[in-house]
Amino acid sequence: MTTNGLQHRQTEIPEEINGLRMTRQRQEVYRFLMGERTHPTANEVFMRIKEALPHVSLATVYNCLEALVQHKIIRQVNFDREPSRYCPNLDEHGHFHDETTGTIHDVKFKPGINLTDILDLPPNTVIKDIEITLRGQLA
Amino acid sequence: MTTNGLQHRQTEIPEEINGLRMTRQRQEVYRFLMGERTHPTANEVFMRIKEALPHVSLATVYNCLEALVQHKIIRQVNFDREPSRYCPNLDEHGHFHDETTGTIHDVKFKPGINLTDILDLPPNTVIKDIEITLRGQLA
DNA sequence: GATAGTAATAAGAATGATTCTAATTTGATG
DNA sequence: CATCAAATTAGAATCATTCTTATTACTATC
């Protein structure tokens, strides 16, 4: 029993995630990202959720993405200075950017590997976030 | 015996590196980066080399940096969407961004570690470039 | 060493992703 | 339903970077 009947055939999204109230706009952004594994840009999210929310604004998409990132519901991914991309995979992982096709693939670490074990960090370092980016091609 | 006497007391820079003709502007950009380990931005490079070349333009600094990067003489380093920074350290290494002070530290890998060994890459992947970024604080 | 052709530089305009501003709407609460 | 805070909207502003065009500097050749 849902509180409204609008979301049949769509992924149910709770009213709140990690303390963030999931407004209609945030739901659409999040739902789209969950079903999309191509790491879309803010603009791509905007184009797509306009289908469900024709009056949504690009600023709102940026606001939603920022809120989702800050509440650790999605991750922001940057390649050089290209437009930021967004990723619903919260597991620790890197990104491989295939230069031939332009596609982006998540890269997992081999089991048992702890990133901080292999890095020569200064003592007393508190790591909040790690980003690994690879560029190349699938031969 | 140099071809001119202008560079006394400065690091001698060859006329060509990796096939790139080292013009006066490229020399100044490169010389500054070599002596500076703070990973300066294009604008910081610009401000500084103006002392030696008062008529240099910001566009030229960007051109020089791009040429140096493309000829693998320096590396471009990006943190999120902040202005790009430039680094003369060509060894494979990552960057630790200390949020408290805003400073950036090079991070080496522990001896014997090969990055591709610990990543679960798709088969037949040719890696051209790896970037590792850490954010946190020195407690 | 003058000349022609190419590369590099300079100055300022243009671009484009992102952020900001101000006004409106929505939602939660009493 | 009145109130207050939060979210959304539309459009303007920002700012690192790139582009354009004109000028200048090199290089190679005569």
mmCIF file with all atom_site columns, N, CA, C and O in Angstrom, chain A residues 91-133:
data_model
loop_
_atom_site.group_PDB
_atom_site.id
_atom_site.type_symbol
_atom_site.label_atom_id
_atom_site.label_alt_id
_atom_site.label_comp_id
_atom_site.label_asym_id
_atom_site.label_entity_id
_atom_site.label_seq_id
_atom_site.pdbx_PDB_ins_code
_atom_site.Cartn_x
_atom_site.Cartn_y
_atom_site.Cartn_z
_atom_site.occupancy
_atom_site.B_iso_or_equiv
_atom_site.pdbx_formal_charge
_atom_site.auth_seq_id
_atom_site.auth_comp_id
_atom_site.auth_asym_id
_atom_site.auth_atom_id
_atom_site.pdbx_PDB_model_num
ATOM 1   N N  . ASP A 1 91  ? 30.371 1.218  -3.670  1.00 0.00 ? 91  ASP A N  1
ATOM 2   C CA . ASP A 1 91  ? 31.526 0.408  -3.299  1.00 0.00 ? 91  ASP A CA 1
ATOM 3   C C  . ASP A 1 91  ? 32.804 1.141  -3.700  1.00 0.00 ? 91  ASP A C  1
ATOM 4   O O  . ASP A 1 91  ? 32.830 1.884  -4.681  1.00 0.00 ? 91  ASP A O  1
ATOM 5   N N  . GLU A 1 92  ? 33.862 0.897  -2.954  1.00 0.00 ? 92  GLU A N  1
ATOM 6   C CA . GLU A 1 92  ? 35.143 1.490  -3.328  1.00 0.00 ? 92  GLU A CA 1
ATOM 7   C C  . GLU A 1 92  ? 35.547 0.933  -4.696  1.00 0.00 ? 92  GLU A C  1
ATOM 8   O O  . GLU A 1 92  ? 35.644 -0.283 -4.863  1.00 0.00 ? 92  GLU A O  1
ATOM 9   N N  . HIS A 1 93  ? 35.725 1.792  -5.641  1.00 0.00 ? 93  HIS A N  1
ATOM 10  C CA . HIS A 1 93  ? 36.094 1.341  -6.986  1.00 0.00 ? 93  HIS A CA 1
ATOM 11  C C  . HIS A 1 93  ? 36.687 2.502  -7.764  1.00 0.00 ? 93  HIS A C  1
ATOM 12  O O  . HIS A 1 93  ? 36.549 3.661  -7.380  1.00 0.00 ? 93  HIS A O  1
ATOM 13  N N  . GLY A 1 94  ? 37.359 2.164  -8.853  1.00 0.00 ? 94  GLY A N  1
ATOM 14  C CA . GLY A 1 94  ? 37.928 3.176  -9.726  1.00 0.00 ? 94  GLY A CA 1
ATOM 15  C C  . GLY A 1 94  ? 37.152 3.256  -11.024 1.00 0.00 ? 94  GLY A C  1
ATOM 16  O O  . GLY A 1 94  ? 36.141 2.570  -11.199 1.00 0.00 ? 94  GLY A O  1
ATOM 17  N N  . HIS A 1 95  ? 37.628 4.092  -11.935 1.00 0.00 ? 95  HIS A N  1
ATOM 18  C CA . HIS A 1 95  ? 36.944 4.252  -13.210 1.00 0.00 ? 95  HIS A CA 1
ATOM 19  C C  . HIS A 1 95  ? 37.928 4.181  -14.358 1.00 0.00 ? 95  HIS A C  1
ATOM 20  O O  . HIS A 1 95  ? 38.951 4.865  -14.347 1.00 0.00 ? 95  HIS A O  1
ATOM 21  N N  . PHE A 1 96  ? 37.582 3.343  -15.309 1.00 0.00 ? 96  PHE A N  1
ATOM 22  C CA . PHE A 1 96  ? 38.391 3.210  -16.512 1.00 0.00 ? 96  PHE A CA 1
ATOM 23  C C  . PHE A 1 96  ? 37.672 3.907  -17.650 1.00 0.00 ? 96  PHE A C  1
ATOM 24  O O  . PHE A 1 96  ? 36.514 3.611  -17.960 1.00 0.00 ? 96  PHE A O  1
ATOM 25  N N  . HIS A 1 97  ? 38.357 4.838  -18.256 1.00 0.00 ? 97  HIS A N  1
ATOM 26  C CA . HIS A 1 97  ? 37.798 5.631  -19.337 1.00 0.00 ? 97  HIS A CA 1
ATOM 27  C C  . HIS A 1 97  ? 38.350 5.123  -20.655 1.00 0.00 ? 97  HIS A C  1
ATOM 28  O O  . HIS A 1 97  ? 39.527 5.293  -20.956 1.00 0.00 ? 97  HIS A O  1
ATOM 29  N N  . ASP A 1 98  ? 37.480 4.471  -21.425 1.00 0.00 ? 98  ASP A N  1
ATOM 30  C CA . ASP A 1 98  ? 37.894 3.919  -22.715 1.00 0.00 ? 98  ASP A CA 1
ATOM 31  C C  . ASP A 1 98  ? 37.895 5.036  -23.750 1.00 0.00 ? 98  ASP A C  1
ATOM 32  O O  . ASP A 1 98  ? 36.846 5.554  -24.139 1.00 0.00 ? 98  ASP A O  1
ATOM 33  N N  . GLU A 1 99  ? 39.106 5.381  -24.205 1.00 0.00 ? 99  GLU A N  1
ATOM 34  C CA . GLU A 1 99  ? 39.231 6.519  -25.124 1.00 0.00 ? 99  GLU A CA 1
ATOM 35  C C  . GLU A 1 99  ? 38.613 6.229  -26.492 1.00 0.00 ? 99  GLU A C  1
ATOM 36  O O  . GLU A 1 99  ? 38.242 7.145  -27.208 1.00 0.00 ? 99  GLU A O  1
ATOM 37  N N  . THR A 1 100 ? 38.544 4.951  -26.853 1.00 0.00 ? 100 THR A N  1
ATOM 38  C CA . THR A 1 100 ? 38.025 4.616  -28.176 1.00 0.00 ? 100 THR A CA 1
ATOM 39  C C  . THR A 1 100 ? 36.525 4.877  -28.266 1.00 0.00 ? 100 THR A C  1
ATOM 40  O O  . THR A 1 100 ? 36.045 5.499  -29.207 1.00 0.00 ? 100 THR A O  1
ATOM 41  N N  . THR A 1 101 ? 35.805 4.414  -27.283 1.00 0.00 ? 101 THR A N  1
ATOM 42  C CA . THR A 1 101 ? 34.349 4.535  -27.334 1.00 0.00 ? 101 THR A CA 1
ATOM 43  C C  . THR A 1 101 ? 33.827 5.684  -26.474 1.00 0.00 ? 101 THR A C  1
ATOM 44  O O  . THR A 1 101 ? 32.663 6.074  -26.599 1.00 0.00 ? 101 THR A O  1
ATOM 45  N N  . GLY A 1 102 ? 34.659 6.188  -25.593 1.00 0.00 ? 102 GLY A N  1
ATOM 46  C CA . GLY A 1 102 ? 34.204 7.226  -24.677 1.00 0.00 ? 102 GLY A CA 1
ATOM 47  C C  . GLY A 1 102 ? 33.444 6.689  -23.478 1.00 0.00 ? 102 GLY A C  1
ATOM 48  O O  . GLY A 1 102 ? 32.949 7.463  -22.671 1.00 0.00 ? 102 GLY A O  1
ATOM 49  N N  . THR A 1 103 ? 33.348 5.381  -23.386 1.00 0.00 ? 103 THR A N  1
ATOM 50  C CA . THR A 1 103 ? 32.581 4.810  -22.273 1.00 0.00 ? 103 THR A CA 1
ATOM 51  C C  . THR A 1 103 ? 33.428 4.701  -21.012 1.00 0.00 ? 103 THR A C  1
ATOM 52  O O  . THR A 1 103 ? 34.657 4.713  -21.065 1.00 0.00 ? 103 THR A O  1
ATOM 53  N N  . ILE A 1 104 ? 32.720 4.602  -19.896 1.00 0.00 ? 104 ILE A N  1
ATOM 54  C CA . ILE A 1 104 ? 33.368 4.527  -18.598 1.00 0.00 ? 104 ILE A CA 1
ATOM 55  C C  . ILE A 1 104 ? 32.979 3.235  -17.915 1.00 0.00 ? 104 ILE A C  1
ATOM 56  O O  . ILE A 1 104 ? 31.798 2.871  -17.888 1.00 0.00 ? 104 ILE A O  1
ATOM 57  N N  . HIS A 1 105 ? 33.963 2.535  -17.380 1.00 0.00 ? 105 HIS A N  1
ATOM 58  C CA . HIS A 1 105 ? 33.703 1.272  -16.713 1.00 0.00 ? 105 HIS A CA 1
ATOM 59  C C  . HIS A 1 105 ? 34.168 1.343  -15.269 1.00 0.00 ? 105 HIS A C  1
ATOM 60  O O  . HIS A 1 105 ? 35.251 1.850  -14.997 1.00 0.00 ? 105 HIS A O  1
ATOM 61  N N  . ASP A 1 106 ? 33.355 0.815  -14.379 1.00 0.00 ? 106 ASP A N  1
ATOM 62  C CA . ASP A 1 106 ? 33.802 0.692  -12.995 1.00 0.00 ? 106 ASP A CA 1
ATOM 63  C C  . ASP A 1 106 ? 34.907 -0.354 -12.924 1.00 0.00 ? 106 ASP A C  1
ATOM 64  O O  . ASP A 1 106 ? 34.863 -1.363 -13.628 1.00 0.00 ? 106 ASP A O  1
ATOM 65  N N  . VAL A 1 107 ? 35.893 -0.103 -12.095 1.00 0.00 ? 107 VAL A N  1
ATOM 66  C CA . VAL A 1 107 ? 36.998 -1.044 -11.910 1.00 0.00 ? 107 VAL A CA 1
ATOM 67  C C  . VAL A 1 107 ? 37.088 -1.406 -10.434 1.00 0.00 ? 107 VAL A C  1
ATOM 68  O O  . VAL A 1 107 ? 37.272 -0.521 -9.595  1.00 0.00 ? 107 VAL A O  1
ATOM 69  N N  . LYS A 1 108 ? 36.942 -2.678 -10.144 1.00 0.00 ? 108 LYS A N  1
ATOM 70  C CA . LYS A 1 108 ? 37.042 -3.115 -8.747  1.00 0.00 ? 108 LYS A CA 1
ATOM 71  C C  . LYS A 1 108 ? 38.486 -3.459 -8.407  1.00 0.00 ? 108 LYS A C  1
ATOM 72  O O  . LYS A 1 108 ? 39.308 -3.688 -9.289  1.00 0.00 ? 108 LYS A O  1
ATOM 73  N N  . PHE A 1 109 ? 38.758 -3.501 -7.117  1.00 0.00 ? 109 PHE A N  1
ATOM 74  C CA . PHE A 1 109 ? 40.064 -3.958 -6.677  1.00 0.00 ? 109 PHE A CA 1
ATOM 75  C C  . PHE A 1 109 ? 40.018 -5.465 -6.499  1.00 0.00 ? 109 PHE A C  1
ATOM 76  O O  . PHE A 1 109 ? 38.975 -6.031 -6.184  1.00 0.00 ? 109 PHE A O  1
ATOM 77  N N  . LYS A 1 110 ? 41.149 -6.079 -6.711  1.00 0.00 ? 110 LYS A N  1
ATOM 78  C CA . LYS A 1 110 ? 41.201 -7.518 -6.478  1.00 0.00 ? 110 LYS A CA 1
ATOM 79  C C  . LYS A 1 110 ? 40.945 -7.785 -5.006  1.00 0.00 ? 110 LYS A C  1
ATOM 80  O O  . LYS A 1 110 ? 41.297 -6.957 -4.149  1.00 0.00 ? 110 LYS A O  1
ATOM 81  N N  . PRO A 1 111 ? 40.353 -8.936 -4.677  1.00 0.00 ? 111 PRO A N  1
ATOM 82  C CA . PRO A 1 111 ? 39.952 -9.200 -3.293  1.00 0.00 ? 111 PRO A CA 1
ATOM 83  C C  . PRO A 1 111 ? 41.135 -9.098 -2.332  1.00 0.00 ? 111 PRO A C  1
ATOM 84  O O  . PRO A 1 111 ? 42.249 -9.506 -2.665  1.00 0.00 ? 111 PRO A O  1
ATOM 85  N N  . GLY A 1 112 ? 40.876 -8.558 -1.172  1.00 0.00 ? 112 GLY A N  1
ATOM 86  C CA . GLY A 1 112 ? 41.896 -8.485 -0.140  1.00 0.00 ? 112 GLY A CA 1
ATOM 87  C C  . GLY A 1 112 ? 42.824 -7.304 -0.246  1.00 0.00 ? 112 GLY A C  1
ATOM 88  O O  . GLY A 1 112 ? 43.712 -7.125 0.579   1.00 0.00 ? 112 GLY A O  1
ATOM 89  N N  . ILE A 1 113 ? 42.637 -6.485 -1.263  1.00 0.00 ? 113 ILE A N  1
ATOM 90  C CA . ILE A 1 113 ? 43.514 -5.336 -1.437  1.00 0.00 ? 113 ILE A CA 1
ATOM 91  C C  . ILE A 1 113 ? 42.960 -4.134 -0.678  1.00 0.00 ? 113 ILE A C  1
ATOM 92  O O  . ILE A 1 113 ? 41.802 -3.776 -0.821  1.00 0.00 ? 113 ILE A O  1
ATOM 93  N N  . ASN A 1 114 ? 43.817 -3.546 0.109   1.00 0.00 ? 114 ASN A N  1
ATOM 94  C CA . ASN A 1 114 ? 43.436 -2.315 0.801   1.00 0.00 ? 114 ASN A CA 1
ATOM 95  C C  . ASN A 1 114 ? 44.301 -1.186 0.261   1.00 0.00 ? 114 ASN A C  1
ATOM 96  O O  . ASN A 1 114 ? 45.521 -1.225 0.390   1.00 0.00 ? 114 ASN A O  1
ATOM 97  N N  . LEU A 1 115 ? 43.659 -0.232 -0.338  1.00 0.00 ? 115 LEU A N  1
ATOM 98  C CA . LEU A 1 115 ? 44.372 0.833  -1.028  1.00 0.00 ? 115 LEU A CA 1
ATOM 99  C C  . LEU A 1 115 ? 45.460 1.462  -0.163  1.00 0.00 ? 115 LEU A C  1
ATOM 100 O O  . LEU A 1 115 ? 46.583 1.682  -0.605  1.00 0.00 ? 115 LEU A O  1
ATOM 101 N N  . THR A 1 116 ? 45.105 1.755  1.072   1.00 0.00 ? 116 THR A N  1
ATOM 102 C CA . THR A 1 116 ? 46.059 2.464  1.912   1.00 0.00 ? 116 THR A CA 1
ATOM 103 C C  . THR A 1 116 ? 47.288 1.610  2.231   1.00 0.00 ? 116 THR A C  1
ATOM 104 O O  . THR A 1 116 ? 48.325 2.141  2.622   1.00 0.00 ? 116 THR A O  1
ATOM 105 N N  . ASP A 1 117 ? 47.159 0.283  2.053   1.00 0.00 ? 117 ASP A N  1
ATOM 106 C CA . ASP A 1 117 ? 48.303 -0.602 2.306   1.00 0.00 ? 117 ASP A CA 1
ATOM 107 C C  . ASP A 1 117 ? 49.426 -0.397 1.293   1.00 0.00 ? 117 ASP A C  1
ATOM 108 O O  . ASP A 1 117 ? 50.590 -0.649 1.589   1.00 0.00 ? 117 ASP A O  1
ATOM 109 N N  . ILE A 1 118 ? 49.063 0.000  0.096   1.00 0.00 ? 118 ILE A N  1
ATOM 110 C CA . ILE A 1 118 ? 50.071 0.040  -0.955  1.00 0.00 ? 118 ILE A CA 1
ATOM 111 C C  . ILE A 1 118 ? 50.597 1.443  -1.195  1.00 0.00 ? 118 ILE A C  1
ATOM 112 O O  . ILE A 1 118 ? 51.507 1.647  -1.978  1.00 0.00 ? 118 ILE A O  1
ATOM 113 N N  . LEU A 1 119 ? 50.018 2.409  -0.488  1.00 0.00 ? 119 LEU A N  1
ATOM 114 C CA . LEU A 1 119 ? 50.463 3.787  -0.678  1.00 0.00 ? 119 LEU A CA 1
ATOM 115 C C  . LEU A 1 119 ? 51.398 4.193  0.445   1.00 0.00 ? 119 LEU A C  1
ATOM 116 O O  . LEU A 1 119 ? 51.221 3.796  1.593   1.00 0.00 ? 119 LEU A O  1
ATOM 117 N N  . ASP A 1 120 ? 52.379 4.975  0.093   1.00 0.00 ? 120 ASP A N  1
ATOM 118 C CA . ASP A 1 120 ? 53.377 5.433  1.043   1.00 0.00 ? 120 ASP A CA 1
ATOM 119 C C  . ASP A 1 120 ? 52.917 6.773  1.602   1.00 0.00 ? 120 ASP A C  1
ATOM 120 O O  . ASP A 1 120 ? 53.416 7.826  1.224   1.00 0.00 ? 120 ASP A O  1
ATOM 121 N N  . LEU A 1 121 ? 51.953 6.718  2.517   1.00 0.00 ? 121 LEU A N  1
ATOM 122 C CA . LEU A 1 121 ? 51.344 7.948  3.021   1.00 0.00 ? 121 LEU A CA 1
ATOM 123 C C  . LEU A 1 121 ? 52.142 8.537  4.180   1.00 0.00 ? 121 LEU A C  1
ATOM 124 O O  . LEU A 1 121 ? 52.779 7.796  4.933   1.00 0.00 ? 121 LEU A O  1
ATOM 125 N N  . PRO A 1 122 ? 52.090 9.845  4.335   1.00 0.00 ? 122 PRO A N  1
ATOM 126 C CA . PRO A 1 122 ? 52.709 10.454 5.523   1.00 0.00 ? 122 PRO A CA 1
ATOM 127 C C  . PRO A 1 122 ? 52.014 9.911  6.772   1.00 0.00 ? 122 PRO A C  1
ATOM 128 O O  . PRO A 1 122 ? 50.843 9.528  6.708   1.00 0.00 ? 122 PRO A O  1
ATOM 129 N N  . PRO A 1 123 ? 52.708 9.882  7.910   1.00 0.00 ? 123 PRO A N  1
ATOM 130 C CA . PRO A 1 123 ? 52.086 9.357  9.126   1.00 0.00 ? 123 PRO A CA 1
ATOM 131 C C  . PRO A 1 123 ? 50.916 10.235 9.564   1.00 0.00 ? 123 PRO A C  1
ATOM 132 O O  . PRO A 1 123 ? 50.877 11.416 9.268   1.00 0.00 ? 123 PRO A O  1
ATOM 133 N N  . ASN A 1 124 ? 49.974 9.626  10.283  1.00 0.00 ? 124 ASN A N  1
ATOM 134 C CA . ASN A 1 124 ? 48.820 10.351 10.826  1.00 0.00 ? 124 ASN A CA 1
ATOM 135 C C  . ASN A 1 124 ? 47.938 10.957 9.743   1.00 0.00 ? 124 ASN A C  1
ATOM 136 O O  . ASN A 1 124 ? 47.388 12.040 9.905   1.00 0.00 ? 124 ASN A O  1
ATOM 137 N N  . THR A 1 125 ? 47.819 10.277 8.644   1.00 0.00 ? 125 THR A N  1
ATOM 138 C CA . THR A 1 125 ? 46.974 10.775 7.575   1.00 0.00 ? 125 THR A CA 1
ATOM 139 C C  . THR A 1 125 ? 45.585 10.160 7.694   1.00 0.00 ? 125 THR A C  1
ATOM 140 O O  . THR A 1 125 ? 45.455 8.946  7.802   1.00 0.00 ? 125 THR A O  1
ATOM 141 N N  . VAL A 1 126 ? 44.590 11.008 7.681   1.00 0.00 ? 126 VAL A N  1
ATOM 142 C CA . VAL A 1 126 ? 43.204 10.532 7.674   1.00 0.00 ? 126 VAL A CA 1
ATOM 143 C C  . VAL A 1 126 ? 42.663 10.691 6.264   1.00 0.00 ? 126 VAL A C  1
ATOM 144 O O  . VAL A 1 126 ? 42.533 11.818 5.777   1.00 0.00 ? 126 VAL A O  1
ATOM 145 N N  . ILE A 1 127 ? 42.389 9.570  5.625   1.00 0.00 ? 127 ILE A N  1
ATOM 146 C CA . ILE A 1 127 ? 41.898 9.616  4.251   1.00 0.00 ? 127 ILE A CA 1
ATOM 147 C C  . ILE A 1 127 ? 40.372 9.640  4.264   1.00 0.00 ? 127 ILE A C  1
ATOM 148 O O  . ILE A 1 127 ? 39.725 8.767  4.823   1.00 0.00 ? 127 ILE A O  1
ATOM 149 N N  . LYS A 1 128 ? 39.817 10.638 3.603   1.00 0.00 ? 128 LYS A N  1
ATOM 150 C CA . LYS A 1 128 ? 38.362 10.760 3.548   1.00 0.00 ? 128 LYS A CA 1
ATOM 151 C C  . LYS A 1 128 ? 37.819 10.184 2.249   1.00 0.00 ? 128 LYS A C  1
ATOM 152 O O  . LYS A 1 128 ? 36.684 9.752  2.185   1.00 0.00 ? 128 LYS A O  1
ATOM 153 N N  . ASP A 1 129 ? 38.621 10.242 1.227   1.00 0.00 ? 129 ASP A N  1
ATOM 154 C CA . ASP A 1 129 ? 38.101 9.860  -0.077  1.00 0.00 ? 129 ASP A CA 1
ATOM 155 C C  . ASP A 1 129 ? 39.255 9.523  -1.007  1.00 0.00 ? 129 ASP A C  1
ATOM 156 O O  . ASP A 1 129 ? 40.305 10.157 -0.966  1.00 0.00 ? 129 ASP A O  1
ATOM 157 N N  . ILE A 1 130 ? 39.057 8.503  -1.820  1.00 0.00 ? 130 ILE A N  1
ATOM 158 C CA . ILE A 1 130 ? 40.069 8.109  -2.792  1.00 0.00 ? 130 ILE A CA 1
ATOM 159 C C  . ILE A 1 130 ? 39.430 8.065  -4.168  1.00 0.00 ? 130 ILE A C  1
ATOM 160 O O  . ILE A 1 130 ? 38.308 7.596  -4.316  1.00 0.00 ? 130 ILE A O  1
ATOM 161 N N  . GLU A 1 131 ? 40.136 8.568  -5.142  1.00 0.00 ? 131 GLU A N  1
ATOM 162 C CA . GLU A 1 131 ? 39.624 8.501  -6.502  1.00 0.00 ? 131 GLU A CA 1
ATOM 163 C C  . GLU A 1 131 ? 40.710 7.939  -7.410  1.00 0.00 ? 131 GLU A C  1
ATOM 164 O O  . GLU A 1 131 ? 41.839 8.421  -7.400  1.00 0.00 ? 131 GLU A O  1
ATOM 165 N N  . ILE A 1 132 ? 40.367 6.908  -8.140  1.00 0.00 ? 132 ILE A N  1
ATOM 166 C CA . ILE A 1 132 ? 41.315 6.299  -9.075  1.00 0.00 ? 132 ILE A CA 1
ATOM 167 C C  . ILE A 1 132 ? 40.735 6.353  -10.474 1.00 0.00 ? 132 ILE A C  1
ATOM 168 O O  . ILE A 1 132 ? 39.609 5.921  -10.706 1.00 0.00 ? 132 ILE A O  1
ATOM 169 N N  . THR A 1 133 ? 41.504 6.899  -11.367 1.00 0.00 ? 133 THR A N  1
ATOM 170 C CA . THR A 1 133 ? 41.042 7.064  -12.732 1.00 0.00 ? 133 THR A CA 1
ATOM 171 C C  . THR A 1 133 ? 42.059 6.464  -13.682 1.00 0.00 ? 133 THR A C  1
ATOM 172 O O  . THR A 1 133 ? 43.251 6.745  -13.561 1.00 0.00 ? 133 THR A O  1
#
